Amino acid sequence: MQLRISNLSKTYPNGTKALNNVSLDIPTGMFGLLGPNGAGKSTLMRTIATLQEPDSGSVQLGDIDVLTQKHELRKVLGYLPQEFGVYPRVSATDLLNHMAVLKGITNKKERKELVNALLERVNLYDHRKKAVSGYSGGMRQRFGIAQALIGDPKLIIVDEPTAGLDPGERNRFYNLLSEIGENVIVILSTHIVQDVKQLCSNMAIINQGNLLYSGAPDTAINRLQGAIWEKAIDKSEMEQHAQQYQLISSKLVSGKPVIHILSEDNPHNGFERVDADLEDVFFANVMGLQPKLVEA
Ligand code: ADP
């Protein structure tokens, strides 16, 4: 099964063009949708999840025409939205049970077994009687995955799942996501390059509603190999370097900016060649640098 997104466009009433003719094929496995804040990721995720309408275009999941067969899509969809509103003072067990009812699991015994199995799976069984409202960020996200897994979904969408998690929570969340079956499409929407690097065999980059890249992370990295140069500079040199070179990124290391630039030839001037990584790919795409090297 694959998810086929064709020519999707969406402009909000205030004139913001959130999606500009986006076409994308998403195979089974973990797929990373990478883009900076405001890129259009949530708009795309909500459209696929049948929560909002595009202006034009189509979305097909296997036999399901997503935009017209909303009910069919929802039966096979697990969705962890960016903002997961929780009911105060309802235990994890009760909340999950309620969600399973909504998802059409009518048999009480079957439902109970499912709820317990899901709580075990996301490692919340020992906390099942606690109110979800009192959970930590990481526990809430794991609860979010448990509810997304109800009903054996074929398509799972997780929107910005690791924002606000500490490194330990993030790792636990990664492990959990990576255990989800191989025959499922999991779309992980994120602005965090690390999320995609660790988890996804395929990815896309979007910015300002435009699809900039789609394919394997390694393919994108290989295209930049040999053309990434690094240098530690003084803050006062930043502007001049930004003007002189194709600046990809700047990171503070011990308080000093370390910059990466894109250059096919050796720029000398104290630069050293470094291996390209996914972060370089991301920034080079988002900054629209060197179409020859970073073609979509
Ligand atoms: P992302 O998830 O990548 O941060 P969004 O899809 O949320 O991006 O937003 C894409 C663009 O559309 C942004 O400029 C955002 O401000 C705008 N936008 C999102 N939702 C609305 C809305 N309901 N009305 C108007 N503009 C919106």
Short mmCIF file of C-alpha atoms and ligand atoms in Angstrom, two decimals:
data_model
loop_
_atom_site.label_atom_id
_atom_site.label_comp_id
_atom_site.label_asym_id
_atom_site.label_seq_id
_atom_site.Cartn_x
_atom_site.Cartn_y
_atom_site.Cartn_z
CA MET A 1 0.00 0.00 0.00
CA GLN A 2 1.15 3.52 -0.62
CA LEU A 3 -0.14 7.00 -0.01
CA ARG A 4 -0.24 9.10 -3.14
CA ILE A 5 -0.57 12.85 -2.76
CA SER A 6 -1.20 14.67 -6.04
CA ASN A 7 -1.10 18.40 -6.75
CA LEU A 8 -2.36 19.45 -3.34
CA SER A 9 -2.82 23.19 -2.85
CA LYS A 10 -4.25 25.19 0.02
CA THR A 11 -4.46 28.94 0.56
CA TYR A 12 -6.00 30.13 3.84
CA PRO A 13 -8.62 32.89 3.75
CA ASN A 14 -6.01 35.41 4.96
CA GLY A 15 -3.98 34.74 1.82
CA THR A 16 -1.31 32.43 3.29
CA LYS A 17 -0.37 29.80 0.74
CA ALA A 18 0.26 26.80 2.98
CA LEU A 19 0.54 24.15 0.23
CA ASN A 20 1.64 24.85 -3.31
CA ASN A 21 0.90 22.02 -5.74
CA VAL A 22 2.47 19.31 -3.55
CA SER A 23 2.82 15.83 -5.04
CA LEU A 24 4.39 13.05 -3.03
CA ASP A 25 4.34 9.25 -2.93
CA ILE A 26 4.78 7.74 0.50
CA PRO A 27 5.62 4.03 0.79
CA THR A 28 5.21 1.79 3.84
CA GLY A 29 7.68 2.29 6.66
CA MET A 30 8.74 5.40 8.50
CA PHE A 31 8.51 8.54 6.42
CA GLY A 32 9.88 11.86 7.68
CA LEU A 33 8.23 15.10 6.63
CA LEU A 34 10.79 17.73 7.47
CA GLY A 35 10.28 21.47 7.33
CA PRO A 36 10.79 24.59 9.44
CA ASN A 37 7.92 26.05 11.45
CA GLY A 38 5.25 27.39 9.15
CA ALA A 39 6.34 25.19 6.21
CA GLY A 40 2.89 23.64 5.76
CA LYS A 41 3.45 20.31 7.50
CA SER A 42 0.39 20.44 9.76
CA THR A 43 -1.77 21.62 6.90
CA LEU A 44 -0.65 18.61 4.89
CA MET A 45 -1.09 16.22 7.85
CA ARG A 46 -4.56 17.55 8.67
CA THR A 47 -5.57 17.26 5.03
CA ILE A 48 -4.43 13.63 4.86
CA ALA A 49 -6.21 12.97 8.17
CA THR A 50 -9.46 14.34 6.60
CA LEU A 51 -9.65 17.17 9.13
CA GLN A 52 -9.53 19.91 6.54
CA GLU A 53 -10.12 20.36 2.82
CA PRO A 54 -7.52 21.42 0.27
CA ASP A 55 -8.42 23.88 -2.49
CA SER A 56 -7.38 21.37 -5.12
CA GLY A 57 -5.56 18.08 -5.59
CA SER A 58 -6.17 14.51 -4.48
CA VAL A 59 -4.98 11.99 -1.89
CA GLN A 60 -5.18 8.25 -2.45
CA LEU A 61 -4.41 5.52 0.12
CA GLY A 62 -4.46 2.16 -1.64
CA ASP A 63 -8.09 1.92 -2.88
CA ILE A 64 -9.34 4.78 -0.74
CA ASP A 65 -9.93 8.20 -2.26
CA VAL A 66 -9.15 10.07 0.95
CA LEU A 67 -10.91 13.35 0.21
CA THR A 68 -14.23 11.76 -0.74
CA GLN A 69 -14.14 8.55 1.34
CA LYS A 70 -13.39 10.18 4.67
CA HIS A 71 -15.11 7.53 6.71
CA GLU A 72 -13.13 4.75 5.04
CA LEU A 73 -9.87 6.59 5.67
CA ARG A 74 -10.67 7.24 9.33
CA LYS A 75 -11.16 3.51 9.91
CA VAL A 76 -7.53 2.83 8.99
CA LEU A 77 -6.00 6.02 10.37
CA GLY A 78 -4.11 6.52 13.61
CA TYR A 79 -3.47 10.18 14.29
CA LEU A 80 -1.34 11.87 16.93
CA PRO A 81 -1.99 15.58 16.46
CA GLN A 82 0.37 18.36 17.40
CA GLU A 83 -1.90 19.51 20.19
CA PHE A 84 -3.36 16.53 21.96
CA GLY A 85 -6.14 17.83 24.16
CA VAL A 86 -6.69 15.56 27.15
CA TYR A 87 -9.64 15.28 29.46
CA PRO A 88 -8.83 16.30 33.01
CA ARG A 89 -8.88 13.69 35.74
CA VAL A 90 -9.65 10.75 33.49
CA SER A 91 -7.41 7.73 33.92
CA ALA A 92 -5.39 6.41 30.99
CA THR A 93 -7.42 3.19 31.03
CA ASP A 94 -10.77 4.98 30.93
CA LEU A 95 -9.67 7.44 28.26
CA LEU A 96 -8.25 4.73 26.02
CA ASN A 97 -11.37 2.63 26.56
CA HIS A 98 -13.52 5.58 25.55
CA MET A 99 -11.45 6.14 22.43
CA ALA A 100 -11.72 2.47 21.51
CA VAL A 101 -15.52 2.76 21.74
CA LEU A 102 -15.38 5.74 19.39
CA LYS A 103 -13.21 3.73 17.02
CA GLY A 104 -15.97 1.10 16.84
CA ILE A 105 -14.60 -1.63 19.07
CA THR A 106 -17.90 -2.66 20.61
CA ASN A 107 -17.02 -5.94 22.31
CA LYS A 108 -16.27 -5.12 25.95
CA LYS A 109 -13.90 -8.01 26.62
CA GLU A 110 -12.00 -7.43 23.40
CA ARG A 111 -11.76 -3.75 24.24
CA LYS A 112 -10.40 -4.39 27.71
CA GLU A 113 -7.74 -6.71 26.36
CA LEU A 114 -6.80 -4.21 23.68
CA VAL A 115 -6.54 -1.31 26.14
CA ASN A 116 -4.30 -3.32 28.47
CA ALA A 117 -2.14 -4.54 25.60
CA LEU A 118 -1.70 -1.00 24.28
CA LEU A 119 -0.83 0.35 27.72
CA GLU A 120 1.76 -2.42 28.09
CA ARG A 121 3.14 -1.68 24.67
CA VAL A 122 3.77 1.99 25.36
CA ASN A 123 5.04 1.19 28.82
CA LEU A 124 2.27 2.97 30.71
CA TYR A 125 0.58 -0.03 32.27
CA ASP A 126 1.94 0.77 35.72
CA HIS A 127 0.53 4.28 35.38
CA ARG A 128 -2.79 3.25 33.88
CA LYS A 129 -4.88 4.45 36.81
CA LYS A 130 -3.37 7.91 36.86
CA ALA A 131 -5.08 10.82 35.14
CA VAL A 132 -3.53 11.52 31.75
CA SER A 133 -3.67 15.24 32.59
CA GLY A 134 -1.00 14.59 35.24
CA TYR A 135 1.35 12.76 32.87
CA SER A 136 4.74 14.18 31.87
CA GLY A 137 5.27 15.30 28.27
CA GLY A 138 6.89 12.01 27.32
CA MET A 139 4.15 9.94 28.94
CA ARG A 140 1.50 11.96 27.13
CA GLN A 141 3.18 11.35 23.82
CA ARG A 142 3.36 7.62 24.54
CA PHE A 143 -0.31 7.70 25.48
CA GLY A 144 -0.89 9.51 22.17
CA ILE A 145 0.77 6.63 20.34
CA ALA A 146 -1.37 4.10 22.25
CA GLN A 147 -4.58 5.84 21.14
CA ALA A 148 -3.24 6.16 17.58
CA LEU A 149 -2.68 2.38 17.48
CA ILE A 150 -6.29 1.49 18.34
CA GLY A 151 -7.95 -0.48 15.57
CA ASP A 152 -4.81 -1.68 13.82
CA PRO A 153 -4.28 1.38 11.59
CA LYS A 154 -2.63 1.17 8.17
CA LEU A 155 -1.67 4.84 8.18
CA ILE A 156 -0.25 6.54 11.25
CA ILE A 157 0.39 10.27 11.33
CA VAL A 158 2.41 11.84 14.12
CA ASP A 159 2.69 15.63 14.00
CA GLU A 160 5.71 17.21 15.76
CA PRO A 161 5.84 14.42 18.35
CA THR A 162 9.13 15.18 20.08
CA ALA A 163 8.75 18.92 20.63
CA GLY A 164 9.13 19.56 24.33
CA LEU A 165 10.49 16.12 25.25
CA ASP A 166 13.73 15.78 27.17
CA PRO A 167 16.46 13.55 25.59
CA GLY A 168 15.49 10.47 27.62
CA GLU A 169 11.80 10.83 26.76
CA ARG A 170 12.67 11.42 23.15
CA ASN A 171 14.69 8.21 23.01
CA ARG A 172 11.88 6.18 24.54
CA PHE A 173 9.51 7.71 22.03
CA TYR A 174 11.87 6.88 19.13
CA ASN A 175 12.10 3.28 20.26
CA LEU A 176 8.36 2.99 20.45
CA LEU A 177 7.84 4.46 16.99
CA SER A 178 10.48 2.24 15.46
CA GLU A 179 8.65 -0.84 16.77
CA ILE A 180 5.48 -0.07 14.85
CA GLY A 181 4.93 -2.68 12.15
CA GLU A 182 6.77 -2.56 8.85
CA ASN A 183 3.60 -2.89 6.82
CA VAL A 184 2.21 0.36 8.09
CA ILE A 185 2.80 3.84 6.68
CA VAL A 186 4.05 6.08 9.47
CA ILE A 187 4.41 9.77 8.65
CA LEU A 188 6.47 11.69 11.13
CA SER A 189 6.12 15.42 10.68
CA THR A 190 8.88 17.39 12.36
CA HIS A 191 11.22 20.37 12.22
CA ILE A 192 13.87 18.34 14.06
CA VAL A 193 16.42 16.82 11.69
CA GLN A 194 17.53 14.32 14.33
CA ASP A 195 14.05 12.75 14.40
CA VAL A 196 14.26 11.93 10.71
CA LYS A 197 17.91 10.91 10.84
CA GLN A 198 17.30 8.32 13.51
CA LEU A 199 14.04 6.87 12.32
CA CYS A 200 13.17 7.34 8.68
CA SER A 201 14.16 5.41 5.57
CA ASN A 202 12.39 7.93 3.34
CA MET A 203 11.71 11.60 3.70
CA ALA A 204 10.53 14.82 2.14
CA ILE A 205 11.50 18.41 2.82
CA ILE A 206 8.94 21.18 2.50
CA ASN A 207 9.25 24.92 2.96
CA GLN A 208 6.71 27.68 2.39
CA GLY A 209 4.27 25.16 1.00
CA ASN A 210 6.69 23.85 -1.63
CA LEU A 211 8.08 20.35 -1.83
CA LEU A 212 11.86 20.69 -2.07
CA TYR A 213 13.06 17.09 -1.86
CA SER A 214 11.61 13.62 -1.68
CA GLY A 215 13.61 10.41 -1.40
CA ALA A 216 16.02 8.57 0.87
CA PRO A 217 18.02 10.69 3.35
CA ASP A 218 21.25 9.08 2.10
CA THR A 219 20.61 10.08 -1.51
CA ALA A 220 20.21 13.69 -0.47
CA ILE A 221 23.32 13.53 1.69
CA ASN A 222 25.39 11.98 -1.10
CA ARG A 223 24.49 14.84 -3.42
CA LEU A 224 26.19 17.27 -1.05
CA GLN A 225 29.17 15.07 -0.28
CA GLY A 226 32.45 16.90 -0.85
CA ALA A 227 30.81 20.31 -1.01
CA ILE A 228 30.40 21.06 2.71
CA TRP A 229 33.09 23.16 4.38
CA GLU A 230 33.36 24.14 8.01
CA LYS A 231 35.07 26.97 9.86
CA ALA A 232 35.03 28.47 13.34
CA ILE A 233 34.77 32.24 13.07
CA ASP A 234 34.37 35.29 15.29
CA LYS A 235 30.90 36.71 15.64
CA SER A 236 32.16 39.92 14.02
CA GLU A 237 33.10 37.95 10.86
CA MET A 238 29.63 36.51 10.38
CA GLU A 239 28.19 39.13 8.09
CA GLN A 240 31.16 39.17 5.80
CA HIS A 241 31.17 35.35 5.55
CA ALA A 242 27.44 35.31 4.90
CA GLN A 243 27.98 37.67 1.98
CA GLN A 244 31.04 35.97 0.59
CA TYR A 245 29.94 32.33 0.80
CA GLN A 246 26.85 30.18 0.41
CA LEU A 247 26.19 29.93 4.11
CA ILE A 248 24.19 26.86 5.11
CA SER A 249 24.20 26.99 8.87
CA SER A 250 25.83 28.41 11.92
CA LYS A 251 26.07 26.73 15.28
CA LEU A 252 27.59 27.99 18.48
CA VAL A 253 30.32 25.72 19.82
CA SER A 254 31.67 26.88 23.17
CA GLY A 255 30.16 30.28 22.44
CA LYS A 256 31.85 30.65 19.04
CA PRO A 257 30.02 30.37 15.71
CA VAL A 258 30.97 27.35 13.60
CA ILE A 259 29.65 27.78 10.10
CA HIS A 260 28.98 25.38 7.26
CA ILE A 261 29.11 26.60 3.70
CA LEU A 262 28.37 24.98 0.36
CA SER A 263 31.13 25.12 -2.22
CA GLU A 264 32.14 22.79 -5.01
CA ASP A 265 35.71 24.13 -4.94
CA ASN A 266 38.01 24.49 -1.99
CA PRO A 267 37.25 27.93 -0.52
CA HIS A 268 40.59 27.97 1.42
CA ASN A 269 40.58 30.85 3.94
CA GLY A 270 40.65 28.45 6.90
CA PHE A 271 37.78 26.20 5.82
CA GLU A 272 37.98 22.42 6.27
CA ARG A 273 35.99 19.90 4.33
CA VAL A 274 33.54 17.87 6.45
CA ASP A 275 31.16 15.02 5.74
CA ALA A 276 27.72 16.22 4.69
CA ASP A 277 24.90 15.24 7.00
CA LEU A 278 21.14 15.53 7.00
CA GLU A 279 21.26 18.88 8.72
CA ASP A 280 23.28 20.27 5.80
CA VAL A 281 20.72 18.81 3.41
CA PHE A 282 17.89 20.40 5.33
CA PHE A 283 19.41 23.87 5.54
CA ALA A 284 20.76 23.85 1.99
CA ASN A 285 17.26 22.99 0.72
CA VAL A 286 15.47 25.46 2.91
CA MET A 287 17.87 28.24 1.92
CA GLY A 288 17.39 27.34 -1.74
CA LEU A 289 21.12 26.90 -2.36
CA GLN A 290 22.75 25.47 -5.46
CA PRO A 291 19.97 23.84 -7.43
CA LYS A 292 22.68 21.90 -9.28
CA LEU A 293 23.71 20.12 -6.12
CA VAL A 294 20.42 20.05 -4.29
CA GLU A 295 17.93 19.30 -6.96
CA ALA A 296 14.47 18.13 -5.93
P1 ADP B 1 3.88 23.78 10.02
O1 ADP B 1 3.06 22.66 10.55
O2 ADP B 1 4.95 23.33 9.06
O3 ADP B 1 4.45 24.66 11.10
P2 ADP B 1 1.35 24.93 9.13
O4 ADP B 1 0.72 24.00 8.17
O5 ADP B 1 0.83 24.93 10.53
O6 ADP B 1 2.94 24.72 9.12
O7 ADP B 1 1.24 26.41 8.59
C1 ADP B 1 1.61 26.77 7.26
C2 ADP B 1 1.32 28.24 7.06
O8 ADP B 1 -0.09 28.46 7.09
C3 ADP B 1 1.91 29.14 8.16
O9 ADP B 1 2.28 30.36 7.55
C4 ADP B 1 0.73 29.34 9.10
O10 ADP B 1 0.85 30.58 9.78
C5 ADP B 1 -0.44 29.33 8.14
N1 ADP B 1 -1.69 28.82 8.75
C6 ADP B 1 -1.86 27.62 9.34
N2 ADP B 1 -3.13 27.46 9.73
C7 ADP B 1 -3.79 28.60 9.38
C8 ADP B 1 -5.14 29.06 9.50
N3 ADP B 1 -6.08 28.31 10.05
N4 ADP B 1 -5.43 30.29 9.02
C9 ADP B 1 -4.49 31.05 8.43
N5 ADP B 1 -3.20 30.68 8.27
C10 ADP B 1 -2.85 29.47 8.74
#
